[in-house]
PDB file of C-alpha atoms and ligand atoms in Angstrom:
ATOM      1  CA  MET O  27      31.347 -16.823 -22.269  1.00 88.00           C
ATOM      2  CA  ILE O  28      32.880 -14.535 -19.493  1.00 93.00           C
ATOM      3  CA  VAL O  29      36.159 -15.739 -18.065  1.00 95.00           C
ATOM      4  CA  TYR O  30      36.127 -14.665 -14.690  1.00 97.00           C
ATOM      5  CA  ASP O  31      39.094 -13.724 -12.492  1.00 96.00           C
ATOM      6  CA  MET O  32      39.047 -16.300  -9.730  1.00 96.00           C
ATOM      7  CA  PRO O  33      38.308 -16.565  -6.785  1.00 95.00           C
ATOM      8  CA  LEU O  34      34.579 -15.248  -7.368  1.00 96.00           C
ATOM      9  CA  TRP O  35      32.382 -14.319  -4.428  1.00 95.00           C
ATOM     10  CA  ARG O  36      28.896 -13.204  -4.541  1.00 95.00           C
ATOM     11  CA  PRO O  37      26.037 -13.381  -1.866  1.00 94.00           C
ATOM     12  CA  PRO O  38      23.868 -16.657  -1.777  1.00 90.00           C
ATOM     13  CA  SER O  39      20.763 -14.456  -3.122  1.00 91.00           C
ATOM     14  CA  GLU O  40      22.814 -13.383  -6.280  1.00 96.00           C
ATOM     15  CA  GLY O  41      23.342 -17.073  -7.292  1.00 93.00           C
ATOM     16  CA  PRO O  42      20.951 -16.998 -10.159  1.00 96.00           C
ATOM     17  CA  ASN O  43      21.932 -13.690 -11.340  1.00 98.00           C
ATOM     18  CA  LEU O  44      24.255 -12.497 -13.796  1.00 98.00           C
ATOM     19  CA  ILE O  45      27.688 -11.524 -12.435  1.00 98.00           C
ATOM     20  CA  ILE O  46      30.236  -8.882 -13.954  1.00 98.00           C
ATOM     21  CA  GLN O  47      33.366  -8.291 -12.279  1.00 98.00           C
ATOM     22  CA  ALA O  48      33.942  -4.415 -12.183  1.00 98.00           C
ATOM     23  CA  THR O  49      36.669  -4.385  -9.627  1.00 98.00           C
ATOM     24  CA  LEU O  50      39.019  -7.471  -8.486  1.00 98.00           C
ATOM     25  CA  GLY O  51      39.803  -8.098  -4.861  1.00 98.00           C
ATOM     26  CA  CYS O  52      38.875  -5.848  -2.036  1.00 98.00           C
ATOM     27  CA  SER O  53      40.027  -2.433  -1.601  1.00 97.00           C
ATOM     28  CA  PHE O  54      40.138  -2.533   2.001  1.00 96.00           C
ATOM     29  CA  ASN O  55      41.435  -6.205   2.363  1.00 96.00           C
ATOM     30  CA  ALA O  56      42.169  -5.628   6.313  1.00 95.00           C
ATOM     31  CA  CYS O  57      39.416  -7.373   8.101  1.00 97.00           C
ATOM     32  CA  THR O  58      40.880  -9.796  10.547  1.00 97.00           C
ATOM     33  CA  PHE O  59      38.560 -12.469   9.982  1.00 97.00           C
ATOM     34  CA  CYS O  60      38.401 -12.540   6.287  1.00 96.00           C
ATOM     35  CA  SER O  61      40.450 -14.536   3.927  1.00 94.00           C
ATOM     36  CA  MET O  62      38.322 -14.170   0.821  1.00 94.00           C
ATOM     37  CA  TYR O  63      40.867 -11.787  -1.375  1.00 94.00           C
ATOM     38  CA  LYS O  64      44.304 -12.619   0.265  1.00 91.00           C
ATOM     39  CA  ILE O  65      45.498 -14.033  -2.788  1.00 91.00           C
ATOM     40  CA  LYS O  66      44.042 -11.235  -5.385  1.00 95.00           C
ATOM     41  CA  ASP O  67      45.292  -7.660  -5.312  1.00 95.00           C
ATOM     42  CA  TYR O  68      42.860  -5.123  -5.472  1.00 97.00           C
ATOM     43  CA  ALA O  69      42.359  -3.277  -8.864  1.00 98.00           C
ATOM     44  CA  THR O  70      39.663  -1.735 -11.128  1.00 97.00           C
ATOM     45  CA  ARG O  71      39.249  -3.379 -14.193  1.00 98.00           C
ATOM     46  CA  PRO O  72      39.692  -1.371 -17.767  1.00 98.00           C
ATOM     47  CA  LEU O  73      36.129  -0.176 -18.861  1.00 98.00           C
ATOM     48  CA  SER O  74      36.916  -1.936 -22.105  1.00 98.00           C
ATOM     49  CA  ASP O  75      37.380  -5.138 -20.590  1.00 98.00           C
ATOM     50  CA  ILE O  76      33.907  -4.795 -18.521  1.00 98.00           C
ATOM     51  CA  PHE O  77      32.144  -3.612 -21.646  1.00 98.00           C
ATOM     52  CA  ALA O  78      33.465  -6.973 -23.469  1.00 98.00           C
ATOM     53  CA  ASP O  79      32.264  -8.791 -20.664  1.00 98.00           C
ATOM     54  CA  ILE O  80      28.878  -7.303 -20.708  1.00 98.00           C
ATOM     55  CA  GLU O  81      28.492  -7.394 -24.568  1.00 98.00           C
ATOM     56  CA  ASP O  82      29.394 -11.250 -24.278  1.00 98.00           C
ATOM     57  CA  ALA O  83      26.822 -11.971 -21.543  1.00 98.00           C
ATOM     58  CA  ALA O  84      23.978  -9.981 -23.378  1.00 98.00           C
ATOM     59  CA  LYS O  85      24.636 -12.313 -26.346  1.00 97.00           C
ATOM     60  CA  ASP O  86      24.145 -15.406 -23.969  1.00 95.00           C
ATOM     61  CA  TRP O  87      21.591 -14.021 -21.671  1.00 96.00           C
ATOM     62  CA  PRO O  88      19.748 -10.917 -23.426  1.00 97.00           C
ATOM     63  CA  ASP O  89      16.840 -11.243 -21.004  1.00 97.00           C
ATOM     64  CA  ALA O  90      18.945 -11.130 -17.826  1.00 98.00           C
ATOM     65  CA  THR O  91      17.016  -8.507 -15.229  1.00 98.00           C
ATOM     66  CA  ARG O  92      19.681  -8.627 -12.060  1.00 98.00           C
ATOM     67  CA  VAL O  93      23.287  -8.015 -12.230  1.00 98.00           C
ATOM     68  CA  PHE O  94      25.548  -8.304  -9.661  1.00 98.00           C
ATOM     69  CA  LEU O  95      28.697  -6.179  -9.963  1.00 98.00           C
ATOM     70  CA  ALA O  96      31.934  -8.158  -8.053  1.00 98.00           C
ATOM     71  CA  ASP O  97      34.248  -8.354  -6.651  1.00 98.00           C
ATOM     72  CA  GLY O  98      34.581  -7.522  -2.839  1.00 97.00           C
ATOM     73  CA  ASP O  99      33.758  -3.966  -3.049  1.00 97.00           C
ATOM     74  CA  ALA O 100      32.768  -2.793  -6.643  1.00 98.00           C
ATOM     75  CA  LEU O 101      31.611   0.335  -5.070  1.00 98.00           C
ATOM     76  CA  ALA O 102      35.304   1.382  -4.558  1.00 98.00           C
ATOM     77  CA  ALA O 103      35.414   1.945  -8.279  1.00 98.00           C
ATOM     78  CA  PRO O 104      35.283   5.658  -9.566  1.00 98.00           C
ATOM     79  CA  SER O 105      31.634   6.906  -9.720  1.00 98.00           C
ATOM     80  CA  ASP O 106      32.213   7.898 -13.029  1.00 98.00           C
ATOM     81  CA  ASP O 107      33.242   4.421 -13.992  1.00 98.00           C
ATOM     82  CA  LEU O 108      30.271   2.897 -12.351  1.00 98.00           C
ATOM     83  CA  GLU O 109      27.943   5.482 -14.060  1.00 98.00           C
ATOM     84  CA  GLN O 110      29.466   4.267 -17.306  1.00 98.00           C
ATOM     85  CA  ILE O 111      29.177   0.498 -16.250  1.00 98.00           C
ATOM     86  CA  LEU O 112      25.421   0.921 -15.310  1.00 98.00           C
ATOM     87  CA  ASP O 113      24.589   2.876 -18.821  1.00 98.00           C
ATOM     88  CA  LYS O 114      26.106   0.005 -20.621  1.00 98.00           C
ATOM     89  CA  LEU O 115      24.226  -2.447 -18.603  1.00 98.00           C
ATOM     90  CA  ILE O 116      20.702  -0.507 -19.251  1.00 98.00           C
ATOM     91  CA  ALA O 117      21.642  -0.292 -23.062  1.00 98.00           C
ATOM     92  CA  SER O 118      22.647  -4.064 -23.163  1.00 98.00           C
ATOM     93  CA  PHE O 119      19.745  -5.662 -21.071  1.00 98.00           C
ATOM     94  CA  PRO O 120      16.505  -4.002 -21.803  1.00 98.00           C
ATOM     95  CA  ASP O 121      14.762  -5.850 -19.135  1.00 98.00           C
ATOM     96  CA  LEU O 122      17.253  -4.932 -16.634  1.00 98.00           C
ATOM     97  CA  GLN O 123      15.460  -4.175 -13.021  1.00 98.00           C
ATOM     98  CA  ARG O 124      18.340  -3.686 -10.434  1.00 98.00           C
ATOM     99  CA  VAL O 125      22.054  -3.929 -10.163  1.00 98.00           C
ATOM    100  CA  THR O 126      23.844  -4.787  -6.748  1.00 98.00           C
ATOM    101  CA  CYS O 127      27.286  -4.859  -5.222  1.00 98.00           C
ATOM    102  CA  TYR O 128      29.301  -5.458  -1.935  1.00 98.00           C
ATOM    103  CA  ALA O 129      30.253  -2.366  -0.464  1.00 98.00           C
ATOM    104  CA  THR O 130      32.248  -1.279   2.368  1.00 98.00           C
ATOM    105  CA  PRO O 131      31.227   1.387   4.714  1.00 98.00           C
ATOM    106  CA  GLN O 132      34.403   3.453   3.545  1.00 97.00           C
ATOM    107  CA  ASN O 133      33.182   3.137  -0.103  1.00 97.00           C
ATOM    108  CA  LEU O 134      29.708   4.789   0.975  1.00 98.00           C
ATOM    109  CA  THR O 135      31.222   7.494   3.189  1.00 98.00           C
ATOM    110  CA  LYS O 136      33.496   8.477   0.531  1.00 98.00           C
ATOM    111  CA  LYS O 137      31.194   8.978  -2.115  1.00 98.00           C
ATOM    112  CA  SER O 138      28.583  12.142  -1.831  1.00 98.00           C
ATOM    113  CA  VAL O 139      25.074  11.479  -1.328  1.00 98.00           C
ATOM    114  CA  ASP O 140      24.600  12.883  -4.910  1.00 98.00           C
ATOM    115  CA  GLU O 141      27.025  10.675  -6.491  1.00 98.00           C
ATOM    116  CA  LEU O 142      25.340   7.638  -4.635  1.00 98.00           C
ATOM    117  CA  ARG O 143      21.819   9.066  -5.812  1.00 98.00           C
ATOM    118  CA  ARG O 144      22.977   9.337  -9.568  1.00 98.00           C
ATOM    119  CA  LEU O 145      24.093   5.318  -9.066  1.00 98.00           C
ATOM    120  CA  ARG O 146      20.544   4.749  -7.878  1.00 98.00           C
ATOM    121  CA  GLU O 147      19.172   6.370 -10.650  1.00 98.00           C
ATOM    122  CA  LYS O 148      20.952   4.074 -12.861  1.00 98.00           C
ATOM    123  CA  ARG O 149      19.433   0.989 -11.277  1.00 98.00           C
ATOM    124  CA  LEU O 150      22.216   0.359  -8.436  1.00 98.00           C
ATOM    125  CA  SER O 151      19.301  -0.444  -6.012  1.00 98.00           C
ATOM    126  CA  MET O 152      20.989  -2.424  -3.211  1.00 98.00           C
ATOM    127  CA  VAL O 153      24.332  -3.039  -1.744  1.00 98.00           C
ATOM    128  CA  TYR O 154      25.668  -5.569   0.403  1.00 98.00           C
ATOM    129  CA  LEU O 155      27.339  -4.189   3.720  1.00 98.00           C
ATOM    130  CA  GLY O 156      29.238  -6.365   6.232  1.00 98.00           C
ATOM    131  CA  ILE O 157      28.597  -4.826   9.212  1.00 98.00           C
ATOM    132  CA  GLU O 158      29.548  -7.378  11.209  1.00 98.00           C
ATOM    133  CA  SER O 159      29.047  -6.052  14.937  1.00 98.00           C
ATOM    134  CA  GLY O 160      27.523  -2.691  16.028  1.00 98.00           C
ATOM    135  CA  ALA O 161      29.781  -2.748  19.156  1.00 98.00           C
ATOM    136  CA  ASP O 162      32.912  -0.708  18.635  1.00 98.00           C
ATOM    137  CA  SER O 163      35.163  -2.599  21.048  1.00 95.00           C
ATOM    138  CA  MET O 164      34.463  -5.500  18.345  1.00 97.00           C
ATOM    139  CA  LEU O 165      34.817  -3.390  15.306  1.00 98.00           C
ATOM    140  CA  LYS O 166      38.223  -2.217  16.337  1.00 97.00           C
ATOM    141  CA  ARG O 167      39.327  -5.902  17.179  1.00 97.00           C
ATOM    142  CA  ILE O 168      38.293  -6.852  13.647  1.00 97.00           C
ATOM    143  CA  ARG O 169      39.902  -3.633  12.216  1.00 96.00           C
ATOM    144  CA  LYS O 170      36.532  -2.832  10.310  1.00 95.00           C
ATOM    145  CA  GLY O 171      36.206   0.800  11.579  1.00 95.00           C
ATOM    146  CA  SER O 172      33.556   2.068  14.083  1.00 97.00           C
ATOM    147  CA  SER O 173      29.827   2.046  14.629  1.00 98.00           C
ATOM    148  CA  LYS O 174      29.705   5.498  13.880  1.00 98.00           C
ATOM    149  CA  LEU O 175      31.237   4.848  10.519  1.00 98.00           C
ATOM    150  CA  MET O 176      28.785   1.949   9.851  1.00 98.00           C
ATOM    151  CA  LYS O 177      25.903   4.324  10.811  1.00 98.00           C
ATOM    152  CA  ASN O 178      27.118   7.272   8.470  1.00 98.00           C
ATOM    153  CA  ALA O 179      27.461   4.527   5.547  1.00 98.00           C
ATOM    154  CA  MET O 180      23.924   3.359   5.867  1.00 98.00           C
ATOM    155  CA  LEU O 181      22.665   6.863   6.530  1.00 98.00           C
ATOM    156  CA  ALA O 182      24.261   7.917   3.223  1.00 98.00           C
ATOM    157  CA  ALA O 183      22.947   4.934   1.313  1.00 98.00           C
ATOM    158  CA  ASP O 184      19.452   5.736   2.887  1.00 98.00           C
ATOM    159  CA  GLU O 185      19.325   9.135   1.803  1.00 98.00           C
ATOM    160  CA  ALA O 186      20.293   8.114  -1.902  1.00 98.00           C
ATOM    161  CA  GLY O 187      17.521   5.587  -1.833  1.00 98.00           C
ATOM    162  CA  ILE O 188      19.891   2.661  -2.195  1.00 98.00           C
ATOM    163  CA  LYS O 189      18.694  -0.221   0.006  1.00 98.00           C
ATOM    164  CA  ILE O 190      21.153  -2.194   2.536  1.00 98.00           C
ATOM    165  CA  SER O 191      21.385  -5.691   2.810  1.00 98.00           C
ATOM    166  CA  ALA O 192      23.588  -5.920   6.329  1.00 98.00           C
ATOM    167  CA  THR O 193      25.319  -9.165   7.711  1.00 97.00           C
ATOM    168  CA  VAL O 194      26.609  -9.473  11.127  1.00 98.00           C
ATOM    169  CA  ILE O 195      28.592 -12.616  12.306  1.00 98.00           C
ATOM    170  CA  LEU O 196      27.546 -14.527  15.451  1.00 97.00           C
ATOM    171  CA  GLY O 197      30.370 -15.898  17.345  1.00 98.00           C
ATOM    172  CA  LEU O 198      32.735 -12.747  16.478  1.00 98.00           C
ATOM    173  CA  GLY O 199      32.832 -11.910  20.387  1.00 98.00           C
ATOM    174  CA  GLY O 200      33.577 -15.323  21.389  1.00 98.00           C
ATOM    175  CA  LYS O 201      32.672 -16.506  24.763  1.00 98.00           C
ATOM    176  CA  ALA O 202      33.897 -13.369  26.635  1.00 98.00           C
ATOM    177  CA  LEU O 203      32.322 -10.648  24.493  1.00 98.00           C
ATOM    178  CA  TRP O 204      29.305 -11.998  23.151  1.00 98.00           C
ATOM    179  CA  ARG O 205      26.718  -9.848  25.016  1.00 98.00           C
ATOM    180  CA  GLU O 206      28.590  -6.620  24.346  1.00 98.00           C
ATOM    181  CA  HIS O 207      28.838  -7.708  20.290  1.00 98.00           C
ATOM    182  CA  ILE O 208      25.237  -8.542  20.534  1.00 98.00           C
ATOM    183  CA  GLU O 209      24.014  -5.414  22.288  1.00 98.00           C
ATOM    184  CA  GLY O 210      25.854  -2.962  20.046  1.00 98.00           C
ATOM    185  CA  THR O 211      24.833  -4.909  17.034  1.00 98.00           C
ATOM    186  CA  ALA O 212      21.155  -4.826  18.216  1.00 98.00           C
ATOM    187  CA  ALA O 213      21.521  -0.826  18.869  1.00 98.00           C
ATOM    188  CA  LEU O 214      22.967  -0.171  15.396  1.00 98.00           C
ATOM    189  CA  ILE O 215      20.195  -2.057  13.651  1.00 98.00           C
ATOM    190  CA  ASN O 216      17.519  -0.352  15.773  1.00 97.00           C
ATOM    191  CA  ASP O 217      18.913   2.970  15.195  1.00 96.00           C
ATOM    192  CA  ILE O 218      19.112   2.534  11.078  1.00 95.00           C
ATOM    193  CA  ALA O 219      16.812  -0.476  10.266  1.00 97.00           C
ATOM    194  CA  PRO O 220      18.616  -1.629   6.976  1.00 98.00           C
ATOM    195  CA  LYS O 221      15.989  -3.061   4.476  1.00 98.00           C
ATOM    196  CA  PHE O 222      17.707  -6.778   5.201  1.00 98.00           C
ATOM    197  CA  LEU O 223      19.620  -8.250   8.005  1.00 98.00           C
ATOM    198  CA  SER O 224      21.359 -11.495   7.698  1.00 97.00           C
ATOM    199  CA  THR O 225      23.376 -13.477  10.028  1.00 96.00           C
ATOM    200  CA  LEU O 226      26.666 -15.442   9.284  1.00 95.00           C
ATOM    201  CA  GLN O 227      28.415 -17.505  11.674  1.00 95.00           C
ATOM    202  CA  LEU O 228      32.027 -16.898  12.447  1.00 96.00           C
ATOM    203  CA  ASP O 229      34.409 -19.534  10.568  1.00 94.00           C
ATOM    204  CA  LEU O 230      37.973 -18.836  10.089  1.00 95.00           C
ATOM    205  CA  GLU O 231      40.371 -20.324   7.626  1.00 93.00           C
ATOM    206  CA  SER O 232      43.195 -22.090   9.484  1.00 91.00           C
ATOM    207  CA  GLY O 233      45.797 -19.586   8.273  1.00 91.00           C
ATOM    208  CA  GLN O 234      43.628 -16.872   9.164  1.00 95.00           C
ATOM    209  CA  GLU O 235      42.982 -17.863  12.851  1.00 96.00           C
ATOM    210  CA  PRO O 236      46.418 -16.578  14.423  1.00 96.00           C
ATOM    211  CA  ARG O 237      46.146 -13.212  12.872  1.00 95.00           C
ATOM    212  CA  PHE O 238      42.588 -12.832  14.080  1.00 97.00           C
ATOM    213  CA  ARG O 239      43.304 -13.885  17.546  1.00 98.00           C
ATOM    214  CA  GLU O 240      46.325 -11.691  17.958  1.00 97.00           C
ATOM    215  CA  ALA O 241      44.341  -8.491  16.731  1.00 97.00           C
ATOM    216  CA  PHE O 242      41.504  -9.610  19.123  1.00 97.00           C
ATOM    217  CA  ALA O 243      43.817  -9.660  22.278  1.00 97.00           C
ATOM    218  CA  LYS O 244      45.764  -6.581  21.374  1.00 96.00           C
ATOM    219  CA  VAL O 245      42.793  -4.384  22.259  1.00 94.00           C
ATOM    220  CA  ASP O 246      42.945  -5.045  26.061  1.00 96.00           C
ATOM    221  CA  GLY O 247      44.520  -8.525  26.522  1.00 97.00           C
ATOM    222  CA  THR O 248      40.994 -10.320  26.223  1.00 97.00           C
ATOM    223  CA  GLU O 249      41.608 -13.737  24.682  1.00 98.00           C
ATOM    224  CA  PHE O 250      39.199 -15.128  21.917  1.00 98.00           C
ATOM    225  CA  GLU O 251      37.412 -18.368  22.765  1.00 98.00           C
ATOM    226  CA  TRP O 252      35.062 -19.986  20.184  1.00 98.00           C
ATOM    227  CA  GLN O 253      31.339 -20.082  20.789  1.00 97.00           C
ATOM    228  CA  ASP O 254      29.957 -23.573  20.652  1.00 95.00           C
ATOM    229  CA  ASP O 255      26.434 -24.003  19.190  1.00 94.00           C
ATOM    230  CA  VAL O 256      24.807 -23.182  22.832  1.00 94.00           C
ATOM    231  CA  GLY O 257      26.463 -20.024  22.770  1.00 97.00           C
ATOM    232  CA  ILE O 258      25.642 -19.163  19.207  1.00 96.00           C
ATOM    233  CA  LEU O 259      21.747 -19.848  19.714  1.00 97.00           C
ATOM    234  CA  GLN O 260      22.086 -17.658  23.018  1.00 98.00           C
ATOM    235  CA  GLU O 261      23.554 -14.857  20.840  1.00 98.00           C
ATOM    236  CA  LEU O 262      20.500 -15.377  18.316  1.00 97.00           C
ATOM    237  CA  GLU O 263      17.994 -15.447  21.140  1.00 98.00           C
ATOM    238  CA  TYR O 264      19.505 -12.162  22.761  1.00 98.00           C
ATOM    239  CA  LEU O 265      19.851 -10.381  19.338  1.00 98.00           C
ATOM    240  CA  LEU O 266      16.075 -11.202  18.384  1.00 98.00           C
ATOM    241  CA  GLU O 267      15.008 -10.204  22.047  1.00 98.00           C
ATOM    242  CA  LEU O 268      16.643  -6.877  21.619  1.00 98.00           C
ATOM    243  CA  LEU O 269      15.915  -6.041  17.983  1.00 98.00           C
ATOM    244  CA  GLU O 270      13.269  -3.349  17.594  1.00 96.00           C
ATOM    245  CA  PRO O 271      13.818  -1.797  14.334  1.00 95.00           C
ATOM    246  CA  THR O 272      11.503   1.225  13.670  1.00 90.00           C
ATOM    247  CA  ARG O 273      10.810   0.498  10.204  1.00 95.00           C
ATOM    248  CA  GLY O 274      10.521  -3.404   8.737  1.00 96.00           C
ATOM    249  CA  VAL O 275      13.429  -5.189   8.633  1.00 98.00           C
ATOM    250  CA  ILE O 276      13.541  -8.653   6.579  1.00 98.00           C
ATOM    251  CA  PHE O 277      15.823 -10.976   8.603  1.00 98.00           C
ATOM    252  CA  ARG O 278      17.576 -14.317   7.471  1.00 95.00           C
ATOM    253  CA  SER O 279      19.858 -16.828   9.064  1.00 92.00           C
ATOM    254  CA  ASN O 280      19.626 -19.202   6.377  1.00 81.00           C
ATOM    255  CA  HIS O 281      23.240 -18.790   4.933  1.00 84.00           C
ATOM    256  CA  ALA O 282      24.952 -21.948   4.986  1.00 86.00           C
ATOM    257  CA  SER O 283      27.394 -21.055   7.787  1.00 87.00           C
ATOM    258  CA  ASN O 284      24.419 -20.670  10.412  1.00 89.00           C
ATOM    259  CA  ALA O 285      23.600 -23.617  12.681  1.00 89.00           C
ATOM    260  CA  LEU O 286      20.146 -22.802  12.582  1.00 94.00           C
ATOM    261  CA  ALA O 287      18.006 -21.407   9.665  1.00 92.00           C
ATOM    262  CA  LEU O 288      15.534 -18.681  10.342  1.00 96.00           C
ATOM    263  CA  ALA O 289      13.630 -16.235   8.123  1.00 96.00           C
ATOM    264  CA  GLY O 290      11.104 -13.501   8.762  1.00 97.00           C
ATOM    265  CA  ASN O 291      10.268  -9.731   9.105  1.00 97.00           C
ATOM    266  CA  LEU O 292      11.152  -7.831  12.183  1.00 97.00           C
ATOM    267  CA  PRO O 293       9.490  -6.843  14.361  1.00 95.00           C
ATOM    268  CA  ARG O 294       6.530  -8.435  13.164  1.00 96.00           C
ATOM    269  CA  ASP O 295       7.697 -12.096  13.498  1.00 97.00           C
ATOM    270  CA  SER O 296      10.004 -11.808  16.549  1.00 97.00           C
ATOM    271  CA  GLU O 297       7.909 -13.915  18.898  1.00 97.00           C
ATOM    272  CA  GLY O 298       7.805 -16.772  16.087  1.00 98.00           C
ATOM    273  CA  LEU O 299      11.535 -16.415  15.516  1.00 98.00           C
ATOM    274  CA  LEU O 300      12.475 -16.349  19.148  1.00 98.00           C
ATOM    275  CA  ALA O 301      10.165 -19.617  19.639  1.00 98.00           C
ATOM    276  CA  GLN O 302      12.103 -21.295  17.031  1.00 97.00           C
ATOM    277  CA  VAL O 303      15.587 -20.435  18.699  1.00 97.00           C
ATOM    278  CA  ARG O 304      14.166 -21.572  21.922  1.00 97.00           C
ATOM    279  CA  ALA O 305      12.945 -25.064  20.496  1.00 97.00           C
ATOM    280  CA  ALA O 306      16.410 -25.655  18.892  1.00 95.00           C
ATOM    281  CA  GLN O 307      17.969 -24.962  22.512  1.00 95.00           C
ATOM    282  CA  ASN O 308      15.974 -27.699  23.771  1.00 94.00           C
ATOM    283  CA  ASN O 309      16.816 -29.983  20.862  1.00 92.00           C
ATOM    284  CA  THR O 310      19.824 -29.278  18.991  1.00 89.00           C
ATOM    285  CA  ASP O 311      19.200 -32.143  16.591  1.00 89.00           C
ATOM    286  CA  VAL O 312      17.406 -29.550  14.287  1.00 89.00           C
ATOM    287  CA  LEU O 313      20.711 -27.792  13.999  1.00 90.00           C
ATOM    288  CA  ARG O 314      22.556 -28.096  10.525  1.00 89.00           C
ATOM    289  CA  PRO O 315      25.422 -30.586  10.732  1.00 86.00           C
ATOM    290  CA  GLN O 316      28.624 -29.138  11.297  1.00 84.00           C
ATOM    291  CA  TYR O 317      29.784 -30.805   7.755  1.00 81.00           C
ATOM    292  CA  LEU O 318      27.457 -29.048   6.215  1.00 84.00           C
ATOM    293  CA  ARG O 319      28.278 -25.597   7.430  1.00 80.00           C
ATOM    294  CA  GLY O 320      30.183 -23.440   5.259  1.00 72.00           C
ATOM    295  CA  LEU O 321      30.806 -19.853   4.030  1.00 58.00           C
TER     296      LEU O 321
HETATM  297  S1  SF4 D  10      35.797  -5.575   3.257  1.00 89.58           S
HETATM  298 FE1  SF4 D  10      34.571  -7.395   3.053  1.00 89.58          FE
HETATM  299  S2  SF4 D  10      36.220  -8.619   1.331  1.00 89.58           S
HETATM  300 FE2  SF4 D  10      37.136  -6.759   2.177  1.00 89.58          FE
HETATM  301  S3  SF4 D  10      38.389  -7.611   3.782  1.00 89.58           S
HETATM  302 FE3  SF4 D  10      36.812  -6.584   4.975  1.00 89.58          FE
HETATM  303  S4  SF4 D  10      35.177  -8.566   5.066  1.00 89.58           S
HETATM  304 FE4  SF4 D  10      36.834  -9.158   3.468  1.00 89.58          FE
END
């Protein structure tokens, strides 16, 4: 049985799938809202340890079809290592259909398209990319790069045939900057159109909030003020109004952090999704209770 190095995080949709830790922690570990790996240093695991986990898992679960490579950005591992890990997975699981992992924009832009393509050929078919916002003013505040970096990262994945599952964080701009947060985000998504787009809702651990606030205000003195549910629904409505991707995007706001769970395809279902948001604005009883929300 695999003994995982905790904490172990994975996207909700990977819950039923096999998880193999290729790296530990996050190689970036600087986003001001994130406390996921504050107690864990980044490290690549020895291939021999990873292979031992794969062999263990193959005994317990020989017909596994989907594998998620943890931790926070397994794509940070050297491409050579990743190719060997993917080869080992293919050899160990005859029914393997897909491998996925989290990626940072830096991971995707540091590798060449040829490197990414080779990983794709070995069944790394999708990466989860937290873009969080498409507005440069927001990305600067959360220390996550720029919209150009996000765009280049998504373009590189696209060129290599790797699907992107992108997440954005509602509430990130607070009451003062929500409009520019949403406008920048919609512009980026309309430009690149990732295969999947999900929203999360901002939640900060108490120890993280002062750091987030400080970095937020440092840019131009704007103070962060939390959005309430009314504000979050306004953001969701505005985002859906502005989203006009050039190709189909599967949209979800069903992560447990969200006040309102939505699911549909854009642009096809835009009107239906907007109708659900507007109905919730008129009857907030349909929102997920606060005590059931979490990351
Ligand atoms: S890249 Fe992801 S895991 Fe790493 S600090 Fe940022 S949000 Fe957290």
